[in-house]
Coordinates of C-alpha atoms in Angstrom, one line a residue:
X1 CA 15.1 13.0 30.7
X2 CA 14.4 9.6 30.7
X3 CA 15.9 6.9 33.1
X4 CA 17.5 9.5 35.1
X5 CA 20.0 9.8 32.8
X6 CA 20.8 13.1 31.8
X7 CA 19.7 16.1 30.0
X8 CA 20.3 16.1 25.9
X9 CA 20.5 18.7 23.4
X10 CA 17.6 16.0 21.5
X11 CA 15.4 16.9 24.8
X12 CA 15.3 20.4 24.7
X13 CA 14.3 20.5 21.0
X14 CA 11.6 18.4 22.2
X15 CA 9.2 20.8 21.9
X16 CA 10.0 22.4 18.8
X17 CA 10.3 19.5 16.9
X18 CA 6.6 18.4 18.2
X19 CA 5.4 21.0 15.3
X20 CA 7.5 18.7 12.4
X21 CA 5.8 15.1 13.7
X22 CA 3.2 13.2 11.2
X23 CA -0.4 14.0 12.5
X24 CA -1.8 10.9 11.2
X25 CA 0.9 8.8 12.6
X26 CA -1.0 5.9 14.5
X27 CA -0.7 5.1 18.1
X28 CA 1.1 1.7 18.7
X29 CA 0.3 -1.3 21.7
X30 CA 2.5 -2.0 24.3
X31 CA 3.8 -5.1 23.6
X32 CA 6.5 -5.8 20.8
X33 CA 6.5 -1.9 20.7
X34 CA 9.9 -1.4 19.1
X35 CA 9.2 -3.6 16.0
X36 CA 5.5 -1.7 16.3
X37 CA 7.3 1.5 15.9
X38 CA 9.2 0.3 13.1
X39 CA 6.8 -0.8 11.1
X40 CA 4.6 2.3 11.6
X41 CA 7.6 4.4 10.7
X42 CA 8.4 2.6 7.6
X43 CA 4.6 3.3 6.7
X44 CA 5.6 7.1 7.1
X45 CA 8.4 7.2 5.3
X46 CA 6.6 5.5 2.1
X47 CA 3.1 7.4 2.8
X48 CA 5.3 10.8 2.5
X49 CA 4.3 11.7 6.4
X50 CA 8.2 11.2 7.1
X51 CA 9.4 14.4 4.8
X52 CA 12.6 13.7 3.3
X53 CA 15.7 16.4 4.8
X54 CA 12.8 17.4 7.7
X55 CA 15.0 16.3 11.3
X56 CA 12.2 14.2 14.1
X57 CA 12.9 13.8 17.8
X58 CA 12.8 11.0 19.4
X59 CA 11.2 11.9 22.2
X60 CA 8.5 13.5 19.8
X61 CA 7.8 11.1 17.8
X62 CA 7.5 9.1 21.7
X63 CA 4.9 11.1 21.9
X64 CA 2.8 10.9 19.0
X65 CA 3.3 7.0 19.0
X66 CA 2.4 6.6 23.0
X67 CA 5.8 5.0 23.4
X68 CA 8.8 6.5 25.4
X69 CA 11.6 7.8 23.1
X70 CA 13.8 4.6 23.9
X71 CA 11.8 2.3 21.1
X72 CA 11.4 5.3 18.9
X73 CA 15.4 6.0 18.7
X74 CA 16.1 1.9 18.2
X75 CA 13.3 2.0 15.4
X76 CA 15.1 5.0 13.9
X77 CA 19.0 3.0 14.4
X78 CA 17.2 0.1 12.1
X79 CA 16.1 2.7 9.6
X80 CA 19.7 4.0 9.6
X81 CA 21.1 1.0 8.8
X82 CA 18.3 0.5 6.1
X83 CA 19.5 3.7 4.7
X84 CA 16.6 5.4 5.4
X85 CA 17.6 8.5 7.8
X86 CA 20.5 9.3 9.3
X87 CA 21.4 9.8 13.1
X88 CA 22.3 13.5 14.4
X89 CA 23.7 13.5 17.6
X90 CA 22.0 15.5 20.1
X91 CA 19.4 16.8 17.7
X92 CA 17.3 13.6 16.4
X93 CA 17.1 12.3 12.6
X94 CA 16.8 13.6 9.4
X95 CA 14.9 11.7 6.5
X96 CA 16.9 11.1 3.8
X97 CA 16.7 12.5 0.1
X98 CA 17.2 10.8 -2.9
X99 CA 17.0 11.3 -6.3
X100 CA 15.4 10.5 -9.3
X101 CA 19.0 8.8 -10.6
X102 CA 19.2 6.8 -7.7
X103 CA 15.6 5.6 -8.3
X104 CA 16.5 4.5 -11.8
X105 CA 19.5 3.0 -10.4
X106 CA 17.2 0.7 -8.1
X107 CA 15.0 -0.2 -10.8
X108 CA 18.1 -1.5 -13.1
X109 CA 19.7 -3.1 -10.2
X110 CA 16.0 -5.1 -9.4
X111 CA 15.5 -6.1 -12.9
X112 CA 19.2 -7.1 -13.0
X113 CA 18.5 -9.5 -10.4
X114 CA 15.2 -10.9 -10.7
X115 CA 14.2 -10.8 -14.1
X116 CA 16.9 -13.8 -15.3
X117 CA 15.0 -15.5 -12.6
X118 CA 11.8 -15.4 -13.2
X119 CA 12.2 -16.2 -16.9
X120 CA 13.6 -19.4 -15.4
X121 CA 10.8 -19.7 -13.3
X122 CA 8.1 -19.5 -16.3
X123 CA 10.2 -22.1 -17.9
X124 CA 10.5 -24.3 -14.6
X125 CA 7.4 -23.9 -12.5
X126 CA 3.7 -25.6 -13.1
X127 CA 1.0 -23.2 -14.0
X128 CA -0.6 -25.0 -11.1
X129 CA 2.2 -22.8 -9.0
X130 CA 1.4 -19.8 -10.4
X131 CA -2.7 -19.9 -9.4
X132 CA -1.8 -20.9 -5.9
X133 CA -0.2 -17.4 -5.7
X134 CA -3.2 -15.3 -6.7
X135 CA -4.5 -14.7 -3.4
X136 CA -1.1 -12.5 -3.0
X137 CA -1.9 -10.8 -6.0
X138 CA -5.3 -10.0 -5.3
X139 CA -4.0 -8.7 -1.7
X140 CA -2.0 -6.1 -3.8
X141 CA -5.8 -5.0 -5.7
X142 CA -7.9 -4.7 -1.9
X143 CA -5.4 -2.3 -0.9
X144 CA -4.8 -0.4 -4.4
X145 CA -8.4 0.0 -4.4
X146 CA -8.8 1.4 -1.0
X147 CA -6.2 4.2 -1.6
X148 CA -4.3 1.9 1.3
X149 CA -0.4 3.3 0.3
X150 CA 1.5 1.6 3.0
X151 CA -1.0 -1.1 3.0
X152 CA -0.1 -1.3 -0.6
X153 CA 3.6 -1.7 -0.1
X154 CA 3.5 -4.5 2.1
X155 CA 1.3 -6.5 0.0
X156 CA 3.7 -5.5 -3.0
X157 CA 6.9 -6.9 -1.7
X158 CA 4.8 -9.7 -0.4
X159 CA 4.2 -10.8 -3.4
X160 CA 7.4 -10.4 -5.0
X161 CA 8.9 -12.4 -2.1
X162 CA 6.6 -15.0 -2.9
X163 CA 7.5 -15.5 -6.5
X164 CA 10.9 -15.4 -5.3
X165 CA 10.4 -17.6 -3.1
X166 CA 9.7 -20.3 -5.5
X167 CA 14.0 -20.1 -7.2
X168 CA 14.3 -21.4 -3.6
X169 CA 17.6 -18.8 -3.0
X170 CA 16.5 -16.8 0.5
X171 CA 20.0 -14.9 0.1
X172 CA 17.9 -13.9 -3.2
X173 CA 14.7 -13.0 -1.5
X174 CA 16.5 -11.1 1.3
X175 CA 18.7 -9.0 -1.1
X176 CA 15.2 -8.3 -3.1
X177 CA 13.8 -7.2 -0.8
X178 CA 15.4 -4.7 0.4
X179 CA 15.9 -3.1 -2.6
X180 CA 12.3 -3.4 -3.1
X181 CA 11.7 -1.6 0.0
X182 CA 14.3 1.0 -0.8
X183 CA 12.5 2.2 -3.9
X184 CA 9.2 2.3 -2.2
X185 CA 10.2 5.7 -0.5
X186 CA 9.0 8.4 -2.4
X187 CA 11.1 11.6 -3.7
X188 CA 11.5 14.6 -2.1
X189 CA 8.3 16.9 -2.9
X190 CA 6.6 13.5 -4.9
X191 CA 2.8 13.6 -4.7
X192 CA 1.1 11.2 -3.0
X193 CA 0.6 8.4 -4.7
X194 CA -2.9 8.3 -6.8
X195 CA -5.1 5.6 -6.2
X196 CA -5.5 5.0 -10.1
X197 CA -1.4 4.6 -10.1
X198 CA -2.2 1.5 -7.2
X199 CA -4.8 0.0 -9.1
X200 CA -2.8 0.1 -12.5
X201 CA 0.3 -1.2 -10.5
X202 CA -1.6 -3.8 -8.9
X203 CA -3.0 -5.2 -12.2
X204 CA 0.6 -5.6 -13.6
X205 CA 1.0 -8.6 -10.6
X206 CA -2.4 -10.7 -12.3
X207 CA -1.1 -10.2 -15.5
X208 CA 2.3 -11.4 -14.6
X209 CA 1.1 -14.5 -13.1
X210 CA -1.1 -14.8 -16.4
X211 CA 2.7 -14.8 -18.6
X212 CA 4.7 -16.4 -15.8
X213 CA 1.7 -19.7 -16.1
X214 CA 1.8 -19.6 -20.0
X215 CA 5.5 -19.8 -20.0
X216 CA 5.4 -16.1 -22.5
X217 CA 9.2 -15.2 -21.5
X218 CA 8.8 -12.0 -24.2
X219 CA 5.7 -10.7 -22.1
X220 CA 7.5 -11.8 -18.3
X221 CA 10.7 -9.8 -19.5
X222 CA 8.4 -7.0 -20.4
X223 CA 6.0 -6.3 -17.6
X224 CA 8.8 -7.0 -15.1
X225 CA 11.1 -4.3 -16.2
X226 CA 7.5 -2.1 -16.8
X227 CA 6.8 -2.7 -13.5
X228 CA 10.0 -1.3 -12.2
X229 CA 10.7 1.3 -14.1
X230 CA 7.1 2.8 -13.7
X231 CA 6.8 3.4 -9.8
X232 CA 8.3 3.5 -6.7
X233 CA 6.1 0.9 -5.1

């Protein structure tokens, strides 16, 4: 019970649902806990510790982040609206599943936006541009070759915003990203993603920059909607 407020149904299964939580889930500070918790959930739910159709407690996953079960449940509102889980009153929230459909159906809808602009891009922007954004790309290779999944994504869609970035649309970059970050959660019973999978991914940003400087629209088109097609990251 917290607050003095009264007793849920989500309390009592407290307990039982402790058995379900992510052991590896990291323990967050104090301060800006709510976006803490939000951003070590999203790191679940792409690293596969978040199982998709598995229902979490709040006041578990309190528990296993430090945190009271106020932050945990605001974290987990945010993820609903991201699509992410879905709220079940008096019991907690259950990942969502998806399937491999509505993983192609990202991918098309991704290339749909940005590969028109990026072949406008290459035509547009000084290779100059394009070196000043290899440090992003080489962010993506440190954490592909540590194994680093969740490190991974977030160096990913970094990157991607950053080309983006340059069409000077943020409505654009907004809407890309979320869909990026929606096909970065895995499929229900999906291995963990291989390191050599990272590392292969990760290479596909370098040689992108290497077309996207040379102006090669065939080769942008192509390694784009590879890239997409080839991995939920």
């Amino acid at each position: 019970m917290l607050g003095g407020g009264r007793t849920t149904e989500e309390d009592r299964v407290h307990d039982t649902a402790r058995a379900r939580v992510p052991a590896q889930t990291r323990k967050v500070l104090r301060h800006s806990v709510r976006g803490q918790v939000l951003d070590a959930l999203r790191a679940a739910l792409v690293d596969g510790e978040l199982v998709p159709g598995e229902i979490y407690s709040g006041p578990a996953l309190g528990d296993r982040f430090g945190v009271s079960a106020t932050p945990v449940r605001e974290a987990m509102q945010q993820l609903a609206l991201e699509g992410a889980v879905e709220c079940l009153p008096n019991r907690g929230f259950r990942v969502l599943s998806r399937t491999p459909r509505e993983l192609a159906e990202l991918a098309e809808v991704r290339a749909m936006l940005e590969v028109p602009v990026m072949l406008r891009l290459a035509r547009s922007v000084p290779a100059a541009t394009w070196e000043a954004l290899r440090p992003a790309a080489a962010a993506t290779a440190e954490a592909a070759a540590a194994g680093d999944v969740p490190g991974y994504a977030e160096a990913d869609r970094a990157f991607h915003r950053q080309v983006l970035a340059l069409a000077g649309n943020g409505q654009l970059v907004q809407v890309a990203d979320e869909l990026h970050r929606r096909a970065q959660w895995p499929l229900p019973g999906a291995p963990r993603v291989r390191r050599a999978d990272l590392v292969a991914d990760a290479a596909e940003h370098a040689a992108l920059l290497e077309a996207l400087a040379a102006g090669d629209l065939p080769v942008v088109e192509s390694l784009i909607r590879e890239h997409f097609a080839g991995a939920n990251l």
